[in-house]
Amino acid sequence: MTAVTAFSFNKLVIFGVGLIGGSLARALRERSGVSGARSVTGVGRSAASTARALELGVIDASAALADDAALRAALAGADFVLLAAPVAQTQPLLERIAPFLDDATIVTDAGSTKSDVVAAARAALGARIGQFVPGHPIAGRESSGVDAALPDLYGGRNVVLCPLPENDPRDVERVAAMWRAAGATVSDMSPGQHDRVLASVSHLPHVLSFALVEQILNSPDAALKFSFAAGGFRDFTRIAASSPEMWRDICVANRAALLDELDDYTAVLTRLRAAIEAGDGAALEAVFARSRVARTEWQERGGAKVATGDASK
Amino acid sequence: MTAVTAFSFNKLVIFGVGLIGGSLARALRERSGVSGARSVTGVGRSAASTARALELGVIDASAALADDAALRAALAGADFVLLAAPVAQTQPLLERIAPFLDDATIVTDAGSTKSDVVAAARAALGARIGQFVPGHPIAGRESSGVDAALPDLYGGRNVVLCPLPENDPRDVERVAAMWRAAGATVSDMSPGQHDRVLASVSHLPHVLSFALVEQILNSPDAALKFSFAAGGFRDFTRIAASSPEMWRDICVANRAALLDELDDYTAVLTRLRAAIEAGDGAALEAVFARSRVARTEWQERGGAKVATGDASK
């Protein structure tokens, strides 16, 4: 269900106040149906990185990650911690947080991969692993940074939670309620299932899109090709303007599932290549027609509830 | 240059009054800077196929392709003939037209491939080949049919002409003036160069997009994957909703250039696969960063002058 649920919180601490963390902060502070002190503290790699979030009023307070005293104060009495940094930072961030973590604080994340995040959390949190509820809001924009944050980024979008056996179901429900308060629809999957699904519909298309731009760049007539690229190229490669650091981390973190999908995709391409080489129009048309029907039906069902014009994931 | 040029015509005959032919008709009838009788006749495989174009006022008259007398009347005194049907129909259409063609009529086309179209035109027109000026307006929408036709479809878009040695340069210039009157920027290329460029920036991305939807459809958890597909998938696969018949013909017609691009692309994917498998984040980030810069610069240069939101080519 996508209805806004009543949700109350006193203190949320966000590590990485960019598009994803900033949009959750704005949603919980600006949307109706949320009560409590609603105080949000942002933590960045440096104080400078949170200054803009403070200036925009997205957060109430900030702390530098390297500052022990500030970090201890930031985490004291927090209801929730959200990790919203590239997934490779999960383990060092949790190791940094662990010594200052209250027993009652629920930690969750917004990482695009989940098996590696769970492994990192287990390594970093040890016996405190039950406090960590893995999550992934499937929303984004090609623009990044806190200036791009929107209170409605999660409206109608999917959030996947991957509860651990050690989680208290009430904590999982509180994280779900937080995302529903931000407007999202919340589902559960296992980490492995999440990673396979996202490898297919998100990670693989990103690699394929980056690869097309790379191929053109490497060709002798790159400038001419770019000059005559039009709307198909524009949409196909929009995600090739995504963050290199974020996508590097995703590809490495989810490599097993991504390689499976890539190999499966290459097999489909090999079949299509054979049909093209043979001039087998009937085989090509059959594939294209199936794809058109499936893509059109997907769009008509609401396109995975993608409402606004620029979701990038 | 994209400025509208003064252009005069008395009679244009369009074979295939769908999105492409209908948009040119609307542009030449509705935009300023065009003079003359501006009469447009549509010819379809059946009278029924042009009825809607008549009803919408896109054309003034229609003729059924199979009707000798109607076709003769339609072509009598025509300044221009535009072929706007899938490229595989080029040769049979020109064979059908040839006996009724006035010496002064200029024939052009809107096909997405050019080497095969030129070969088809030579086979069909013989000594009259000089009357045929090959062309390709690089514009489109994912919706097709005359109801989707827009008078501004070609505004700011590229049209490529591939003049033949047999063409009278004044005829080439008249075709260029026609497209400029519709708002387009006109360039010249050889058929081979056109086909290589379009294979790279249009035909290959379409195949890659169709292939992704096909792959998901063939997977055991297709429904789950579609449910969690979001904005990246949406844009990457928008062109997978394109016309199966049109893209079947393009893949077969331009197979040599398309296979070259596909093999080159597969080599890039193979390199990326190796980097993913090795967990070589630096190599991945280097490729992603180059792609992001190139894609962002392309967009900032105007994205090949793509102005409206739904060009599909």
XYZ file of C-alpha atoms in Angstrom:
626
model
C 0.000 0.000 0.000
C 1.168 3.511 -0.757
C -1.003 5.417 1.725
C 0.888 7.637 4.121
C 1.085 6.050 7.536
C 1.282 7.904 10.796
C 4.904 7.864 11.878
C 6.719 9.458 14.775
C 10.415 9.967 15.365
C 12.545 12.150 17.549
C 16.005 11.949 16.031
C 17.264 10.608 12.721
C 20.984 10.589 11.904
C 21.866 10.400 8.208
C 25.338 9.432 7.037
C 25.691 11.003 3.604
C 23.194 13.824 3.095
C 22.989 13.783 -0.687
C 20.053 13.091 -2.957
C 18.900 9.929 -1.186
C 19.482 10.913 2.441
C 18.414 14.487 1.851
C 15.173 13.434 0.174
C 14.244 11.194 3.118
C 14.998 14.039 5.532
C 12.861 16.429 3.526
C 10.042 13.898 3.226
C 9.941 13.209 6.964
C 10.117 16.910 7.839
C 7.827 18.317 5.171
C 5.176 15.686 4.485
C 2.089 15.390 6.632
C 1.452 12.436 8.940
C 4.822 12.586 10.703
C 5.061 13.640 14.339
C 7.661 13.815 17.101
C 10.688 16.095 17.440
C 11.651 15.281 13.853
C 15.221 16.356 14.381
C 17.652 15.325 11.639
C 21.427 15.306 12.042
C 23.654 14.925 9.012
C 27.083 13.344 9.187
C 29.584 13.756 6.385
C 33.194 12.935 5.676
C 33.889 16.564 6.538
C 31.878 19.349 8.153
C 31.935 21.107 4.788
C 29.950 18.327 3.140
C 26.965 18.926 5.403
C 27.126 22.719 5.325
C 24.930 22.939 2.243
C 22.317 20.638 3.812
C 22.216 22.899 6.861
C 21.947 25.973 4.653
C 19.013 24.438 2.771
C 17.309 23.513 6.046
C 17.323 19.824 5.144
C 19.034 18.990 8.467
C 19.046 20.664 11.885
C 22.574 19.791 12.934
C 25.718 18.309 11.513
C 28.733 16.368 12.658
C 32.015 15.481 10.994
C 32.622 11.749 10.780
C 36.195 12.097 12.033
C 35.201 13.971 15.194
C 34.648 11.461 18.059
C 32.880 13.847 20.384
C 30.584 15.219 17.675
C 29.776 11.727 16.450
C 28.987 10.533 19.990
C 26.675 13.509 20.511
C 25.031 13.023 17.137
C 24.217 9.374 17.810
C 23.107 9.793 21.420
C 19.404 9.097 21.690
C 18.892 8.548 17.961
C 15.788 6.577 16.944
C 17.157 5.886 13.515
C 20.419 5.896 11.624
C 20.314 5.880 7.834
C 23.402 5.044 5.789
C 23.115 6.813 2.443
C 26.655 6.620 1.091
C 28.093 4.456 -1.743
C 27.809 0.805 -0.682
C 31.565 0.215 -0.401
C 31.541 2.563 2.595
C 29.069 0.434 4.558
C 31.597 -1.520 6.618
C 33.928 1.364 7.533
C 30.916 3.546 8.358
C 29.346 0.911 10.613
C 32.694 0.246 12.289
C 32.960 3.941 12.976
C 29.398 4.146 14.315
C 29.322 0.948 16.401
C 31.122 2.234 19.526
C 28.677 5.140 19.866
C 25.466 3.292 19.065
C 22.620 3.260 21.625
C 20.968 -0.106 22.180
C 17.602 1.301 21.114
C 18.765 2.841 17.831
C 17.637 1.163 14.618
C 20.184 1.341 11.799
C 19.082 0.994 8.190
C 20.600 1.775 4.819
C 19.737 2.839 1.292
C 22.315 0.793 -0.587
C 21.578 -0.518 -4.063
C 22.981 -3.954 -3.235
C 22.108 -6.067 -0.242
C 24.125 -9.306 0.074
C 27.401 -7.405 0.400
C 25.819 -4.818 2.716
C 24.591 -7.564 5.031
C 28.041 -9.164 5.067
C 29.625 -5.776 5.803
C 27.117 -5.120 8.578
C 27.739 -8.503 10.175
C 31.475 -7.885 10.096
C 31.178 -4.391 11.533
C 28.387 -4.821 14.067
C 28.978 -8.341 15.395
C 26.491 -9.026 18.173
C 24.662 -5.784 17.393
C 23.625 -7.048 13.936
C 19.988 -7.285 15.069
C 19.904 -3.473 15.139
C 20.567 -3.320 11.403
C 17.580 -3.534 9.010
C 18.865 -3.639 5.409
C 16.867 -1.553 2.947
C 16.872 -0.128 -0.557
C 14.656 2.698 -1.799
C 14.362 2.162 -5.561
C 14.332 5.801 -6.503
C 16.815 8.329 -7.733
C 17.533 11.091 -10.169
C 20.461 11.508 -12.530
C 21.375 14.647 -10.590
C 23.013 13.997 -7.239
C 23.805 15.960 -4.094
C 21.553 17.525 -1.495
C 20.469 20.303 -3.863
C 18.694 17.630 -5.905
C 16.831 16.255 -2.862
C 13.037 16.299 -3.130
C 10.412 15.675 -0.431
C 8.426 13.590 -2.921
C 11.286 11.514 -4.345
C 9.868 8.385 -2.723
C 6.206 9.050 -3.492
C 4.804 5.916 -5.112
C 8.232 4.273 -5.357
C 9.239 0.832 -4.143
C 11.379 0.326 -1.064
C 12.708 -3.186 -0.508
C 13.604 -4.328 3.002
C 15.707 -7.462 3.512
C 15.021 -8.331 7.182
C 17.609 -10.445 8.983
C 16.781 -13.401 11.241
C 18.269 -11.353 14.099
C 15.953 -8.365 13.540
C 13.119 -7.627 15.948
C 10.017 -7.617 13.711
C 8.897 -4.409 15.449
C 12.102 -2.696 14.284
C 11.503 -3.876 10.729
C 7.987 -2.507 10.930
C 9.271 0.842 12.209
C 11.648 1.138 9.234
C 8.795 0.188 6.913
C 6.599 2.846 8.532
C 9.335 5.435 8.027
C 9.455 4.749 4.274
C 5.672 4.621 4.017
C 5.578 8.024 5.717
C 7.848 9.210 2.902
C 5.260 7.946 0.427
C 6.840 4.655 -0.614
C 5.446 1.157 -1.041
C 7.445 -1.302 1.072
C 8.168 -4.943 0.166
C 10.346 -7.675 1.652
C 12.853 -9.829 -0.202
C 15.861 -11.881 0.740
C 19.194 -10.153 -0.008
C 19.952 -12.672 -2.756
C 16.588 -12.208 -4.416
C 16.909 -8.433 -4.210
C 20.344 -8.547 -5.796
C 19.212 -10.789 -8.651
C 16.191 -8.622 -9.438
C 18.134 -5.360 -9.302
C 21.033 -6.817 -11.294
C 18.531 -7.521 -14.051
C 16.436 -4.365 -14.173
C 18.910 -1.769 -12.921
C 22.562 -2.781 -12.700
C 22.785 -4.498 -16.094
C 21.082 -1.638 -17.997
C 23.516 0.807 -16.396
C 26.507 -1.261 -17.553
C 25.014 -1.612 -21.044
C 24.393 2.115 -21.256
C 27.883 3.083 -20.048
C 29.276 0.546 -22.550
C 27.524 2.144 -25.518
C 28.951 5.583 -24.776
C 32.389 4.021 -24.211
C 32.164 2.223 -27.550
C 31.293 5.410 -29.428
C 34.051 7.324 -27.633
C 36.568 4.699 -28.764
C 35.475 4.821 -32.394
C 37.365 6.930 -34.963
C 34.241 8.882 -35.952
C 32.956 9.567 -32.440
C 32.192 13.240 -33.050
C 30.130 12.500 -36.158
C 28.218 9.781 -34.333
C 27.393 12.020 -31.391
C 26.248 14.739 -33.831
C 23.631 12.468 -35.329
C 22.517 10.774 -32.121
C 18.881 11.539 -31.381
C 16.115 10.631 -28.974
C 16.705 6.886 -28.844
C 20.339 7.431 -27.910
C 19.335 10.147 -25.451
C 17.042 7.905 -23.430
C 19.145 4.748 -23.771
C 22.183 6.585 -22.406
C 20.590 8.861 -19.814
C 21.805 6.514 -17.085
C 25.343 6.683 -18.530
C 25.507 10.101 -16.837
C 25.117 8.443 -13.410
C 27.707 8.635 -10.644
C 30.839 6.638 -11.582
C 31.716 6.047 -7.922
C 28.276 4.726 -7.020
C 28.115 2.424 -10.035
C 31.679 1.196 -9.591
C 30.703 0.116 -6.075
C 27.464 -1.521 -7.203
C 29.201 -3.510 -9.964
C 31.844 -4.785 -7.572
C 29.437 -5.433 -4.702
C 26.883 -7.298 -6.805
C 29.305 -8.873 -9.213
C 28.006 -12.455 -8.955
C 24.404 -11.601 -9.818
C 25.483 -9.006 -12.367
C 27.754 -11.460 -14.186
C 24.923 -14.002 -14.320
C 22.633 -11.426 -15.877
C 25.337 -10.180 -18.238
C 26.061 -13.698 -19.478
C 22.378 -14.382 -19.919
C 22.014 -11.113 -21.839
C 25.008 -11.940 -24.027
C 23.304 -15.216 -24.926
C 20.218 -13.306 -26.062
C 22.423 -10.953 -28.099
C 24.172 -13.920 -29.674
C 20.796 -15.292 -30.811
C 19.799 -11.911 -32.216
C 23.179 -11.593 -33.924
C 22.633 -14.916 -35.683
C 19.180 -13.800 -36.828
C 20.558 -10.511 -38.154
C 23.411 -12.250 -39.962
C 21.013 -14.772 -41.499
C 18.611 -11.996 -42.503
C 15.968 -13.894 -40.524
C 13.387 -11.144 -40.360
C 10.714 -13.417 -38.927
C 12.858 -14.350 -35.919
C 13.770 -10.705 -35.304
C 10.192 -9.521 -35.636
C 9.006 -12.191 -33.187
C 11.464 -10.979 -30.524
C 10.768 -7.313 -31.182
C 7.009 -7.856 -31.084
C 7.199 -9.747 -27.760
C 9.360 -6.995 -26.308
C 7.056 -4.273 -27.527
C 4.022 -5.935 -25.964
C 5.811 -6.525 -22.648
C 7.252 -3.015 -22.498
C 3.913 -1.442 -23.401
C 2.053 -3.498 -20.797
C 4.661 -2.588 -18.175
C 4.135 1.083 -18.942
C 0.358 0.698 -18.817
C 0.541 -1.018 -15.435
C 2.159 2.169 -14.183
C 5.803 1.540 -15.029
C 6.579 0.196 -11.537
C 4.740 3.190 -10.128
C 7.316 5.590 -11.500
C 5.441 8.822 -11.300
C 7.838 11.664 -12.002
C 10.007 12.266 -15.001
C 13.524 11.605 -13.874
C 13.959 8.571 -11.692
C 17.312 7.095 -12.592
C 17.492 3.720 -10.909
C 21.284 25.942 -40.406
C 17.827 25.421 -38.929
C 16.161 28.622 -40.164
C 13.008 28.104 -42.161
C 13.679 28.594 -45.855
C 11.141 29.807 -48.370
C 9.858 26.767 -50.215
C 7.203 26.310 -52.836
C 5.503 23.183 -54.082
C 2.352 22.323 -55.923
C 1.866 18.619 -55.392
C 3.478 16.168 -53.025
C 2.588 12.472 -53.120
C 3.341 10.490 -49.969
C 3.493 6.704 -49.965
C 2.721 5.691 -46.373
C 0.934 8.477 -44.501
C 1.919 7.535 -40.960
C 3.938 9.423 -38.388
C 6.804 10.320 -40.721
C 4.892 11.090 -43.920
C 2.025 12.700 -42.035
C 4.345 14.966 -40.075
C 6.018 16.216 -43.249
C 2.607 16.867 -44.803
C 1.472 18.778 -41.735
C 4.734 20.739 -41.579
C 4.528 21.811 -45.219
C 0.856 22.713 -44.956
C 0.836 24.357 -41.539
C 4.214 26.033 -41.085
C 4.925 29.469 -42.465
C 7.329 30.105 -45.323
C 5.800 27.534 -47.677
C 3.916 28.637 -50.794
C 2.357 27.096 -53.901
C -0.721 24.892 -54.233
C 0.563 22.736 -51.348
C -1.615 19.833 -52.353
C -0.747 16.529 -50.685
C -1.934 13.144 -51.914
C -1.554 10.087 -49.743
C -1.144 6.604 -51.169
C -1.609 3.527 -49.027
C -1.748 -0.216 -49.437
C -5.528 0.173 -49.297
C -7.880 3.140 -49.499
C -8.749 2.482 -45.854
C -5.202 3.228 -44.704
C -5.404 6.800 -45.960
C -8.956 7.465 -44.786
C -7.831 8.621 -41.369
C -5.278 11.003 -42.902
C -8.049 12.515 -45.037
C -10.327 12.772 -42.006
C -7.599 14.604 -40.048
C -6.980 16.978 -42.959
C -3.361 15.860 -43.245
C -3.843 15.081 -46.945
C -6.179 16.489 -49.620
C -6.634 13.343 -51.654
C -5.859 9.674 -51.499
C -5.215 6.797 -53.835
C -4.979 3.055 -53.330
C -1.662 1.592 -54.406
C -3.321 -1.260 -56.257
C -5.491 1.013 -58.432
C -3.646 1.835 -61.683
C -5.887 4.711 -62.705
C -5.853 6.314 -59.273
C -2.087 5.938 -58.993
C -1.544 7.478 -62.444
C -3.761 10.426 -61.500
C -2.045 10.826 -58.153
C 1.431 10.979 -59.685
C 0.542 13.207 -62.657
C 2.222 16.573 -62.249
C 3.733 15.786 -58.852
C 6.716 17.925 -57.812
C 7.733 15.455 -55.138
C 7.174 11.871 -54.149
C 8.086 10.828 -50.609
C 8.410 7.162 -49.694
C 7.620 6.810 -45.993
C 7.058 3.077 -45.593
C 9.285 0.431 -43.964
C 12.517 0.190 -45.974
C 11.883 -3.328 -47.270
C 9.024 -1.880 -49.334
C 11.298 0.517 -51.218
C 11.907 -1.625 -54.273
C 8.332 -2.881 -54.798
C 7.001 0.646 -54.239
C 9.386 2.187 -56.744
C 8.633 -0.572 -59.281
C 4.978 0.220 -58.849
C 5.540 3.970 -59.216
C 8.063 3.960 -62.082
C 5.626 3.515 -65.001
C 3.577 6.528 -63.876
C 6.413 8.864 -62.947
C 6.702 12.256 -64.696
C 10.199 13.219 -65.833
C 10.132 16.326 -63.644
C 9.084 14.591 -60.430
C 11.717 14.303 -57.704
C 11.441 11.131 -55.624
C 12.898 10.995 -52.136
C 12.494 8.742 -49.136
C 12.573 8.725 -45.345
C 14.135 5.327 -44.821
C 16.357 4.683 -41.806
C 18.935 2.853 -43.929
C 20.472 4.095 -47.131
C 22.813 1.581 -48.856
C 19.998 -0.923 -49.319
C 17.552 1.808 -50.339
C 19.938 3.040 -53.020
C 20.389 -0.512 -54.322
C 16.618 -1.009 -54.349
C 16.111 2.301 -56.163
C 18.712 1.445 -58.801
C 17.055 -1.904 -59.385
C 13.585 -0.422 -59.606
C 14.213 2.842 -61.446
C 17.018 1.921 -63.841
C 17.742 4.894 -66.096
C 15.467 7.088 -63.968
C 17.728 6.727 -60.898
C 18.775 10.382 -61.204
C 15.245 11.333 -60.096
C 15.741 9.630 -56.731
C 17.369 11.631 -53.908
C 17.904 9.339 -50.892
C 17.118 10.914 -47.528
C 16.593 10.174 -43.859
C 14.896 12.484 -41.361
C 16.352 11.506 -37.972
C 13.195 12.054 -36.007
C 10.408 9.957 -34.667
C 8.175 9.154 -31.763
C 7.443 5.844 -30.115
C 3.830 6.267 -31.185
C 3.196 5.599 -34.833
C 0.432 6.239 -37.341
C -0.977 9.437 -38.764
C -2.684 10.345 -35.479
C 0.797 10.795 -33.980
C 1.917 13.134 -36.797
C 3.067 16.588 -35.665
C 3.785 19.697 -37.745
C 6.887 20.325 -35.635
C 8.292 16.795 -35.568
C 11.243 17.907 -37.694
C 11.897 21.211 -35.955
C 15.595 21.345 -35.061
C 16.154 17.717 -36.119
C 18.768 16.393 -38.511
C 17.916 15.215 -41.999
C 20.649 13.374 -43.876
C 20.635 13.330 -47.661
C 22.807 10.856 -49.570
C 22.993 12.391 -53.055
C 23.781 10.068 -55.951
C 26.251 10.861 -58.753
C 23.255 10.791 -61.115
C 21.282 13.436 -59.176
C 20.906 16.943 -60.530
C 22.305 19.159 -57.752
C 19.260 21.415 -58.120
C 17.001 18.488 -57.263
C 19.089 17.713 -54.203
C 18.798 21.337 -53.159
C 15.014 21.252 -53.644
C 14.725 18.238 -51.351
C 16.970 19.972 -48.815
C 14.790 23.085 -49.029
C 11.694 20.975 -48.398
C 13.146 19.585 -45.170
C 14.442 22.981 -44.097
C 10.930 24.342 -44.628
C 9.802 21.649 -42.174
C 12.310 23.024 -39.666
C 15.134 20.510 -40.071
C 18.891 20.914 -40.427
C 20.093 19.143 -43.566
C 23.470 17.392 -43.994
C 25.020 15.219 -46.688
C 26.705 11.855 -46.171
C 27.487 8.874 -48.345
C 25.075 5.957 -47.909
C 27.818 3.878 -46.276
C 28.754 6.598 -43.838
C 25.103 7.197 -42.973
C 24.562 3.510 -42.328
C 27.624 3.200 -40.078
C 26.676 6.259 -38.026
C 23.048 5.232 -37.623
C 23.989 1.617 -36.868
C 25.996 2.956 -33.944
C 23.728 5.575 -32.420
C 20.302 4.235 -33.359
C 20.100 0.692 -34.704
C 22.398 -0.913 -32.117
C 20.683 0.738 -29.115
C 17.325 -0.481 -30.409
C 18.608 -4.070 -30.642
C 20.166 -3.800 -27.163
C 16.936 -2.456 -25.714
C 14.733 -5.108 -27.336
C 17.229 -7.712 -26.081
C 16.930 -6.612 -22.454
C 13.157 -6.946 -22.441
C 13.468 -10.309 -24.218
C 15.948 -11.497 -21.594
C 13.663 -10.545 -18.714
C 10.668 -12.139 -20.426
C 12.609 -15.393 -20.727
C 13.644 -15.441 -17.072
C 11.712 -17.474 -14.497
C 11.055 -14.432 -12.286
C 10.002 -12.042 -15.050
C 6.959 -10.691 -13.210
C 8.970 -9.875 -10.081
C 11.645 -8.164 -12.165
C 9.134 -6.027 -14.034
C 7.515 -5.070 -10.699
C 10.740 -3.581 -9.397
C 11.909 -1.979 -12.631
C 12.124 1.781 -12.255
C 13.240 4.868 -14.142
C 16.509 3.514 -15.515
C 14.714 0.543 -17.032
C 11.940 2.815 -18.287
C 14.247 5.033 -20.321
C 16.620 2.269 -21.411
C 13.706 0.260 -22.826
C 11.489 3.029 -24.181
C 12.682 2.177 -27.692
C 11.809 -1.499 -27.096
C 8.215 -0.380 -27.683
C 9.100 0.621 -31.265
C 7.531 -0.906 -34.370
C 8.657 -4.546 -34.793
C 8.113 -4.404 -38.552
C 10.157 -1.234 -39.012
C 13.036 -2.506 -36.875
C 13.009 -5.944 -38.462
C 13.502 -4.248 -41.832
C 16.237 -1.948 -40.536
C 18.186 -4.814 -38.962
C 18.047 -6.839 -42.143
C 18.707 -3.892 -44.452
C 21.682 -2.578 -42.498
C 22.979 -5.898 -41.272
C 26.619 -5.419 -42.283
C 27.096 -2.144 -40.423
C 24.931 -3.310 -37.525
C 26.949 -6.524 -37.087
C 30.179 -4.512 -37.083
C 28.809 -2.262 -34.340
C 27.383 -5.187 -32.398
C 30.715 -7.025 -32.456
C 32.546 -3.898 -31.412
C 30.049 -3.385 -28.588
C 30.415 -7.003 -27.486
C 34.171 -6.441 -27.238
C 33.565 -3.476 -24.905
C 31.188 -5.605 -22.819
C 33.777 -8.362 -22.636
C 36.302 -5.886 -21.221
C 33.785 -4.610 -18.697
C 32.863 -8.184 -17.771
C 36.499 -8.939 -17.011
C 36.764 -5.835 -14.833
C 33.589 -6.758 -12.949
C 34.772 -10.336 -12.425
C 38.157 -9.134 -11.200
C 36.527 -6.575 -8.924
C 38.622 -3.958 -10.726
C 36.815 -0.893 -9.455
C 39.404 1.505 -10.883
C 38.938 0.195 -14.422
C 35.162 0.356 -14.110
C 35.194 3.836 -12.650
C 37.465 5.070 -15.452
C 35.025 3.858 -18.112
C 31.969 5.133 -16.242
C 33.577 8.536 -15.654
C 34.517 8.918 -19.347
C 30.995 7.952 -20.359
C 29.432 10.341 -17.904
C 31.516 13.258 -19.168
C 30.800 12.443 -22.816
C 27.081 11.935 -22.220
C 26.807 15.124 -20.166
C 28.676 17.163 -22.775
C 26.476 15.728 -25.507
C 23.392 16.802 -23.593
C 24.834 20.255 -22.972
C 25.596 20.702 -26.661
C 21.878 20.282 -27.236
C 21.594 16.511 -27.461
C 21.792 16.538 -31.285
C 19.235 19.334 -31.225
C 16.570 17.063 -29.822
C 14.063 19.557 -28.609
C 10.894 17.737 -27.657
C 10.376 14.962 -25.228
C 9.702 11.891 -27.222
C 11.912 11.450 -30.250
C 12.490 7.757 -30.646
C 15.205 7.328 -33.244
